[in-house]
Amino acid sequence: MDLLWAGGRLLVAGPDTGPHPGGEVHAGVVAGIRLAPGTAPALLGVPAHVLRDRRVGLADLWPAREVRRLTGLVAAYGDPRAGLEALARARAAETGPADPFAAEVVARLRAGRPVAEIAGAAGLGERQLHRRSLHSFGYGPRTPGRILRLRRALALGRAREVPPARRGPARTLAALSSVADAPHRLPPPPCNRTHRTPPRPPSGRSALLRGHSLADRGLPYAEVAYAAGYADQAHLARETRALAGTTLTAYSGGAAGAKRETPQPSGSRTTA
C-alpha cells in the first residue's frame, strides 16, 4: 500500500488484485512511498482489504482538519517524498509497532513455505490465517506469496548464474523495511526524482516488478522459472501476465515502454 502526493492532495493506494492502467490519479505531479507489507493497517487505521483496488483521499480516512495540517506539512518540503516520509514517521511513532504477524507471514512466504505450514507455525487454522491476511495485506496469503515468487524470478533473471537448485527467496531478495519496527526509517522511494505524467503506472504488482528484465543477463526463461519454483516457463509466463500485465518478451525487451523505469523492487507504485 502506498501513501501518495498528487497535485497537492494526500491519497492512499490500496492493495491491487491486478494490473491498473496509468493515469488513474489525475495530477500533473505524483510522488509516493510504499509501506512495508502488513504495516499500513496500523499506520492508516483501516484494514487493508477495505482499500483493495481503491485510491482514496486521506481525508476519507482521517479527520479533515488533521489532513489539512498534514497537507501543509508535506507541501512545505521541496521534495514531497521527504514530506511523506516525515508524515509516516510521525504517524508510526503515534500508533506504535505493527502486528508482528505480518512480518512473520511475509518471511515464510518469501522462503517459499506452503500456506498450511505457515498457518501451523502461527498457531492458526488456514481460515484464520486467511482472515488475518485480509486485514494485513488486503487478500489471502497465497497472493503475496505469488508476488514474492515473481519478484524472486525477476531477481534471479538479473543474476549472472542461476543457482543449481531452488533456493528460498530470502537468499535473493532484500528484506523490506518495516515502518513499525524502525519508525525512524521508511522504505525509500525507488527513484531519486519526482515523476511527472503519466502520474500512475499500471499497478502495485507491476510496479513491484518493473526494471528487472529477465533478459538482462541473458538467462533462459526456463532456467529462471525452475530456479524460482515455477512448474515450467509457461507457468512463469502466465504469472507475469497476471501480475505485471505484460508478456515475458515485452517485459524483457523493453516493449512495456513507460512501465520500465529505474529498478524499484520495493518502492512506491507512483514514483511504485
mmCIF file of C-alpha atoms in Angstrom:
data_model
loop_
_atom_site.group_PDB
_atom_site.id
_atom_site.type_symbol
_atom_site.label_atom_id
_atom_site.label_comp_id
_atom_site.label_asym_id
_atom_site.label_seq_id
_atom_site.Cartn_x
_atom_site.Cartn_y
_atom_site.Cartn_z
ATOM 1 C CA MET A 1 0.000 0.000 0.000
ATOM 2 C CA ASP A 2 1.196 3.489 -0.872
ATOM 3 C CA LEU A 3 0.953 6.950 0.593
ATOM 4 C CA LEU A 4 0.741 9.423 -2.297
ATOM 5 C CA TRP A 5 1.098 13.132 -3.001
ATOM 6 C CA ALA A 6 -0.837 14.026 -6.145
ATOM 7 C CA GLY A 7 -1.500 17.573 -7.251
ATOM 8 C CA GLY A 8 -1.371 18.915 -3.710
ATOM 9 C CA ARG A 9 -3.564 16.141 -2.274
ATOM 10 C CA LEU A 10 -2.775 13.265 0.062
ATOM 11 C CA LEU A 11 -4.028 9.914 -1.226
ATOM 12 C CA VAL A 12 -3.765 6.251 -0.327
ATOM 13 C CA ALA A 13 -3.415 3.482 -2.918
ATOM 14 C CA GLY A 14 -4.722 0.198 -1.586
ATOM 15 C CA PRO A 15 -3.518 -3.307 -2.456
ATOM 16 C CA ASP A 16 -4.248 -4.271 -6.061
ATOM 17 C CA THR A 17 -5.621 -7.564 -7.304
ATOM 18 C CA GLY A 18 -4.421 -6.986 -10.877
ATOM 19 C CA PRO A 19 -2.730 -4.502 -13.197
ATOM 20 C CA HIS A 20 -4.149 -0.981 -13.187
ATOM 21 C CA PRO A 21 -3.883 1.474 -16.099
ATOM 22 C CA GLY A 22 -1.742 4.578 -15.864
ATOM 23 C CA GLY A 23 -3.470 7.903 -15.350
ATOM 24 C CA GLU A 24 -5.870 6.741 -12.634
ATOM 25 C CA VAL A 25 -4.808 9.656 -10.461
ATOM 26 C CA HIS A 26 -5.328 12.867 -12.396
ATOM 27 C CA ALA A 27 -2.495 15.159 -11.352
ATOM 28 C CA GLY A 28 0.484 16.761 -13.019
ATOM 29 C CA VAL A 29 2.997 15.571 -10.429
ATOM 30 C CA VAL A 30 2.640 12.411 -8.358
ATOM 31 C CA ALA A 31 5.082 11.151 -5.735
ATOM 32 C CA GLY A 32 4.729 8.389 -3.220
ATOM 33 C CA ILE A 33 6.248 5.983 -0.758
ATOM 34 C CA ARG A 34 5.394 2.325 -0.232
ATOM 35 C CA LEU A 35 4.737 0.950 3.212
ATOM 36 C CA ALA A 36 6.186 -2.443 4.071
ATOM 37 C CA PRO A 37 3.725 -5.346 3.741
ATOM 38 C CA GLY A 38 1.314 -5.501 6.656
ATOM 39 C CA THR A 39 2.271 -2.175 8.246
ATOM 40 C CA ALA A 40 -0.332 0.053 6.564
ATOM 41 C CA PRO A 41 -3.388 -1.007 8.628
ATOM 42 C CA ALA A 42 -1.782 0.169 11.876
ATOM 43 C CA LEU A 43 -0.487 3.338 10.240
ATOM 44 C CA LEU A 44 -3.743 4.265 8.497
ATOM 45 C CA GLY A 45 -6.208 2.857 10.984
ATOM 46 C CA VAL A 46 -8.147 0.733 8.475
ATOM 47 C CA PRO A 47 -7.900 -2.928 7.413
ATOM 48 C CA ALA A 48 -6.068 -3.429 4.127
ATOM 49 C CA HIS A 49 -8.972 -5.219 2.445
ATOM 50 C CA VAL A 50 -11.179 -2.126 2.846
ATOM 51 C CA LEU A 51 -8.874 -0.308 0.404
ATOM 52 C CA ARG A 52 -8.346 -3.183 -2.031
ATOM 53 C CA ASP A 53 -8.210 -1.916 -5.640
ATOM 54 C CA ARG A 54 -9.030 1.615 -4.465
ATOM 55 C CA ARG A 55 -7.349 5.030 -4.472
ATOM 56 C CA VAL A 56 -8.855 7.221 -1.787
ATOM 57 C CA GLY A 57 -8.168 10.614 -0.297
ATOM 58 C CA LEU A 58 -6.575 10.548 3.129
ATOM 59 C CA ALA A 59 -9.396 12.868 4.210
ATOM 60 C CA ASP A 60 -11.778 9.928 3.698
ATOM 61 C CA LEU A 61 -9.884 8.015 6.381
ATOM 62 C CA TRP A 62 -8.734 10.693 8.826
ATOM 63 C CA PRO A 63 -10.337 13.874 10.217
ATOM 64 C CA ALA A 64 -10.367 16.675 7.631
ATOM 65 C CA ARG A 65 -8.672 19.129 9.977
ATOM 66 C CA GLU A 66 -5.771 16.757 10.578
ATOM 67 C CA VAL A 67 -5.397 16.067 6.857
ATOM 68 C CA ARG A 68 -5.290 19.813 6.114
ATOM 69 C CA ARG A 69 -2.478 20.164 8.631
ATOM 70 C CA LEU A 70 -0.571 17.264 7.133
ATOM 71 C CA THR A 71 -1.107 18.573 3.608
ATOM 72 C CA GLY A 72 0.552 21.804 4.663
ATOM 73 C CA LEU A 73 3.386 19.846 6.240
ATOM 74 C CA VAL A 74 4.086 17.874 3.055
ATOM 75 C CA ALA A 75 3.718 20.966 0.851
ATOM 76 C CA ALA A 76 6.387 22.741 2.895
ATOM 77 C CA TYR A 77 9.003 20.245 1.729
ATOM 78 C CA GLY A 78 10.819 20.908 -1.524
ATOM 79 C CA ASP A 79 10.636 17.202 -2.269
ATOM 80 C CA PRO A 80 7.168 15.790 -1.461
ATOM 81 C CA ARG A 81 8.660 12.375 -0.822
ATOM 82 C CA ALA A 82 10.558 13.784 2.150
ATOM 83 C CA GLY A 83 7.294 15.223 3.426
ATOM 84 C CA LEU A 84 5.531 11.897 3.036
ATOM 85 C CA GLU A 85 8.310 10.177 4.939
ATOM 86 C CA ALA A 86 8.064 12.730 7.742
ATOM 87 C CA LEU A 87 4.307 12.183 7.875
ATOM 88 C CA ALA A 88 4.666 8.405 8.024
ATOM 89 C CA ARG A 89 7.418 8.556 10.659
ATOM 90 C CA ALA A 90 5.297 10.764 12.876
ATOM 91 C CA ARG A 91 2.268 8.541 12.449
ATOM 92 C CA ALA A 92 4.284 5.391 13.190
ATOM 93 C CA ALA A 93 5.572 6.963 16.398
ATOM 94 C CA GLU A 94 1.963 7.636 17.445
ATOM 95 C CA THR A 95 0.497 4.253 16.537
ATOM 96 C CA GLY A 96 3.345 2.067 17.771
ATOM 97 C CA PRO A 97 4.664 -1.129 16.174
ATOM 98 C CA ALA A 98 2.602 -3.078 13.694
ATOM 99 C CA ASP A 99 1.386 -6.604 14.380
ATOM 100 C CA PRO A 100 4.443 -8.885 14.024
ATOM 101 C CA PHE A 101 2.144 -11.462 12.435
ATOM 102 C CA ALA A 102 2.500 -9.811 9.010
ATOM 103 C CA ALA A 103 6.304 -9.815 9.080
ATOM 104 C CA GLU A 104 6.349 -13.474 10.123
ATOM 105 C CA VAL A 105 3.994 -14.464 7.313
ATOM 106 C CA VAL A 106 5.982 -12.487 4.727
ATOM 107 C CA ALA A 107 9.238 -14.091 5.862
ATOM 108 C CA ARG A 108 7.787 -17.577 5.453
ATOM 109 C CA LEU A 109 6.166 -16.750 2.119
ATOM 110 C CA ARG A 110 9.477 -15.357 0.904
ATOM 111 C CA ALA A 111 11.094 -18.634 1.912
ATOM 112 C CA GLY A 112 8.550 -20.496 -0.224
ATOM 113 C CA ARG A 113 6.752 -22.217 2.619
ATOM 114 C CA PRO A 114 3.232 -23.602 1.919
ATOM 115 C CA VAL A 115 0.201 -21.874 3.417
ATOM 116 C CA ALA A 116 -0.702 -24.853 5.625
ATOM 117 C CA GLU A 117 2.773 -24.806 7.168
ATOM 118 C CA ILE A 118 2.626 -21.042 7.711
ATOM 119 C CA ALA A 119 -0.734 -21.383 9.443
ATOM 120 C CA GLY A 120 0.603 -24.133 11.680
ATOM 121 C CA ALA A 121 3.683 -22.113 12.613
ATOM 122 C CA ALA A 122 1.439 -19.195 13.568
ATOM 123 C CA GLY A 123 -0.804 -21.450 15.623
ATOM 124 C CA LEU A 124 -3.769 -20.758 13.336
ATOM 125 C CA GLY A 125 -6.091 -22.691 11.100
ATOM 126 C CA GLU A 126 -5.955 -21.859 7.389
ATOM 127 C CA ARG A 127 -9.237 -19.945 7.575
ATOM 128 C CA GLN A 128 -7.948 -17.902 10.493
ATOM 129 C CA LEU A 129 -4.743 -17.203 8.579
ATOM 130 C CA HIS A 130 -6.796 -16.079 5.591
ATOM 131 C CA ARG A 131 -8.863 -13.665 7.706
ATOM 132 C CA ARG A 132 -5.822 -12.132 9.331
ATOM 133 C CA SER A 133 -4.084 -11.850 5.978
ATOM 134 C CA LEU A 134 -7.067 -9.965 4.575
ATOM 135 C CA HIS A 135 -6.645 -7.432 7.364
ATOM 136 C CA SER A 136 -2.870 -7.125 6.953
ATOM 137 C CA PHE A 137 -2.351 -7.472 3.187
ATOM 138 C CA GLY A 138 -5.771 -6.990 1.588
ATOM 139 C CA TYR A 139 -6.007 -10.581 0.348
ATOM 140 C CA GLY A 140 -5.238 -14.130 1.426
ATOM 141 C CA PRO A 141 -1.649 -15.322 1.916
ATOM 142 C CA ARG A 142 -1.357 -17.003 -1.478
ATOM 143 C CA THR A 143 -1.478 -13.682 -3.343
ATOM 144 C CA PRO A 144 1.521 -12.044 -1.621
ATOM 145 C CA GLY A 145 3.249 -15.409 -1.999
ATOM 146 C CA ARG A 146 2.766 -15.223 -5.781
ATOM 147 C CA ILE A 147 4.065 -11.666 -5.860
ATOM 148 C CA LEU A 148 7.165 -12.554 -3.861
ATOM 149 C CA ARG A 149 7.862 -15.557 -6.095
ATOM 150 C CA LEU A 150 7.640 -13.454 -9.245
ATOM 151 C CA ARG A 151 9.935 -10.864 -7.693
ATOM 152 C CA ARG A 152 12.331 -13.714 -6.951
ATOM 153 C CA ALA A 153 12.200 -14.815 -10.576
ATOM 154 C CA LEU A 154 12.987 -11.315 -11.767
ATOM 155 C CA ALA A 155 15.843 -11.026 -9.295
ATOM 156 C CA LEU A 156 17.222 -14.372 -10.450
ATOM 157 C CA GLY A 157 16.997 -13.141 -14.005
ATOM 158 C CA ARG A 158 19.454 -10.407 -13.134
ATOM 159 C CA ALA A 159 21.957 -12.767 -11.543
ATOM 160 C CA ARG A 160 24.969 -13.894 -13.508
ATOM 161 C CA GLU A 161 24.233 -17.524 -12.778
ATOM 162 C CA VAL A 162 21.092 -19.432 -11.895
ATOM 163 C CA PRO A 163 21.597 -21.374 -8.652
ATOM 164 C CA PRO A 164 21.920 -25.140 -9.243
ATOM 165 C CA ALA A 165 18.921 -25.828 -7.005
ATOM 166 C CA ARG A 166 15.819 -23.925 -5.999
ATOM 167 C CA ARG A 167 16.512 -21.671 -3.074
ATOM 168 C CA GLY A 168 14.331 -19.598 -0.811
ATOM 169 C CA PRO A 169 13.529 -16.051 -1.899
ATOM 170 C CA ALA A 170 15.261 -14.686 1.189
ATOM 171 C CA ARG A 171 18.579 -15.513 -0.495
ATOM 172 C CA THR A 172 17.933 -13.286 -3.464
ATOM 173 C CA LEU A 173 15.609 -10.512 -2.305
ATOM 174 C CA ALA A 174 16.455 -7.835 0.199
ATOM 175 C CA ALA A 175 14.108 -7.701 3.170
ATOM 176 C CA LEU A 176 11.594 -4.877 3.050
ATOM 177 C CA SER A 177 11.987 -2.198 5.696
ATOM 178 C CA SER A 178 9.304 -2.043 8.337
ATOM 179 C CA VAL A 179 7.819 1.248 9.409
ATOM 180 C CA ALA A 180 6.711 -0.270 12.684
ATOM 181 C CA ASP A 181 9.974 -1.949 13.590
ATOM 182 C CA ALA A 182 12.049 1.081 12.599
ATOM 183 C CA PRO A 183 9.871 4.193 12.736
ATOM 184 C CA HIS A 184 12.872 6.392 12.008
ATOM 185 C CA ARG A 185 13.359 4.688 8.658
ATOM 186 C CA LEU A 186 10.848 4.173 5.856
ATOM 187 C CA PRO A 187 11.166 2.179 2.636
ATOM 188 C CA PRO A 188 12.975 4.623 0.330
ATOM 189 C CA PRO A 189 11.306 5.899 -2.821
ATOM 190 C CA PRO A 190 12.540 3.815 -5.750
ATOM 191 C CA CYS A 191 13.831 6.715 -7.815
ATOM 192 C CA ASN A 192 15.634 9.882 -6.812
ATOM 193 C CA ARG A 193 13.210 12.091 -8.607
ATOM 194 C CA THR A 194 9.574 13.060 -8.705
ATOM 195 C CA HIS A 195 7.761 11.536 -11.646
ATOM 196 C CA ARG A 196 5.530 13.525 -13.946
ATOM 197 C CA THR A 197 2.742 12.412 -16.274
ATOM 198 C CA PRO A 198 1.738 9.629 -16.611
ATOM 199 C CA PRO A 199 1.143 10.015 -12.870
ATOM 200 C CA ARG A 200 0.273 6.403 -12.111
ATOM 201 C CA PRO A 201 1.993 3.365 -13.552
ATOM 202 C CA PRO A 202 -0.118 0.264 -14.015
ATOM 203 C CA SER A 203 -0.430 -1.363 -10.611
ATOM 204 C CA GLY A 204 1.032 -2.183 -7.271
ATOM 205 C CA ARG A 205 2.077 -5.554 -8.515
ATOM 206 C CA SER A 206 3.504 -4.464 -11.824
ATOM 207 C CA ALA A 207 5.289 -1.659 -10.036
ATOM 208 C CA LEU A 208 6.948 -4.237 -7.810
ATOM 209 C CA LEU A 209 8.233 -5.873 -10.963
ATOM 210 C CA ARG A 210 9.377 -3.030 -13.214
ATOM 211 C CA GLY A 211 13.038 -2.637 -14.038
ATOM 212 C CA HIS A 212 14.030 -6.265 -13.541
ATOM 213 C CA SER A 213 14.427 -7.655 -17.054
ATOM 214 C CA LEU A 214 14.763 -11.416 -17.206
ATOM 215 C CA ALA A 215 16.960 -10.991 -20.262
ATOM 216 C CA ASP A 216 19.384 -8.544 -18.605
ATOM 217 C CA ARG A 217 21.920 -11.339 -18.073
ATOM 218 C CA GLY A 218 20.823 -13.481 -20.996
ATOM 219 C CA LEU A 219 19.424 -16.244 -18.775
ATOM 220 C CA PRO A 220 16.940 -18.639 -20.398
ATOM 221 C CA TYR A 221 13.406 -18.209 -19.129
ATOM 222 C CA ALA A 222 13.148 -21.941 -18.444
ATOM 223 C CA GLU A 223 16.116 -21.826 -16.043
ATOM 224 C CA VAL A 224 14.753 -18.768 -14.267
ATOM 225 C CA ALA A 225 11.336 -20.427 -13.946
ATOM 226 C CA TYR A 226 12.790 -23.585 -12.434
ATOM 227 C CA ALA A 227 15.071 -21.755 -10.005
ATOM 228 C CA ALA A 228 12.207 -19.548 -8.792
ATOM 229 C CA GLY A 229 9.965 -22.532 -8.150
ATOM 230 C CA TYR A 230 7.590 -22.447 -11.133
ATOM 231 C CA ALA A 231 6.391 -25.630 -12.781
ATOM 232 C CA ASP A 232 7.795 -24.512 -16.131
ATOM 233 C CA GLN A 233 8.366 -21.495 -18.359
ATOM 234 C CA ALA A 234 4.689 -21.361 -19.329
ATOM 235 C CA HIS A 235 3.751 -21.074 -15.658
ATOM 236 C CA LEU A 236 6.155 -18.145 -15.242
ATOM 237 C CA ALA A 237 4.739 -16.503 -18.376
ATOM 238 C CA ARG A 238 1.179 -16.799 -17.072
ATOM 239 C CA GLU A 239 2.114 -15.273 -13.740
ATOM 240 C CA THR A 240 3.964 -12.413 -15.431
ATOM 241 C CA ARG A 241 0.871 -11.643 -17.473
ATOM 242 C CA ALA A 242 -1.427 -11.894 -14.453
ATOM 243 C CA LEU A 243 0.680 -9.878 -12.029
ATOM 244 C CA ALA A 244 2.559 -7.440 -14.264
ATOM 245 C CA GLY A 245 0.046 -7.083 -17.094
ATOM 246 C CA THR A 246 2.544 -7.839 -19.854
ATOM 247 C CA THR A 247 4.361 -10.713 -21.539
ATOM 248 C CA LEU A 248 7.831 -12.006 -20.784
ATOM 249 C CA THR A 249 9.044 -10.897 -24.211
ATOM 250 C CA ALA A 250 7.598 -7.398 -23.953
ATOM 251 C CA TYR A 251 8.839 -7.048 -20.405
ATOM 252 C CA SER A 252 12.408 -8.151 -21.004
ATOM 253 C CA GLY A 253 12.620 -6.431 -24.386
ATOM 254 C CA GLY A 254 11.533 -3.064 -23.109
ATOM 255 C CA ALA A 255 8.311 -3.042 -25.092
ATOM 256 C CA ALA A 256 6.458 -2.109 -21.939
ATOM 257 C CA GLY A 257 7.582 1.440 -22.599
ATOM 258 C CA ALA A 258 6.721 3.717 -19.710
ATOM 259 C CA LYS A 259 6.443 0.741 -17.381
ATOM 260 C CA ARG A 260 10.204 0.244 -17.493
ATOM 261 C CA GLU A 261 11.979 2.595 -15.128
ATOM 262 C CA THR A 262 14.733 2.604 -12.552
ATOM 263 C CA PRO A 263 14.792 -0.701 -10.643
ATOM 264 C CA GLN A 264 12.429 -0.485 -7.707
ATOM 265 C CA PRO A 265 11.746 -3.827 -6.088
ATOM 266 C CA SER A 266 10.037 -2.353 -3.038
ATOM 267 C CA GLY A 267 9.272 1.233 -3.978
ATOM 268 C CA SER A 268 6.096 3.174 -4.446
ATOM 269 C CA ARG A 269 3.744 2.462 -7.296
ATOM 270 C CA THR A 270 3.668 6.086 -8.232
ATOM 271 C CA THR A 271 7.209 7.092 -8.345
ATOM 272 C CA ALA A 272 5.995 2.381 -7.147
#
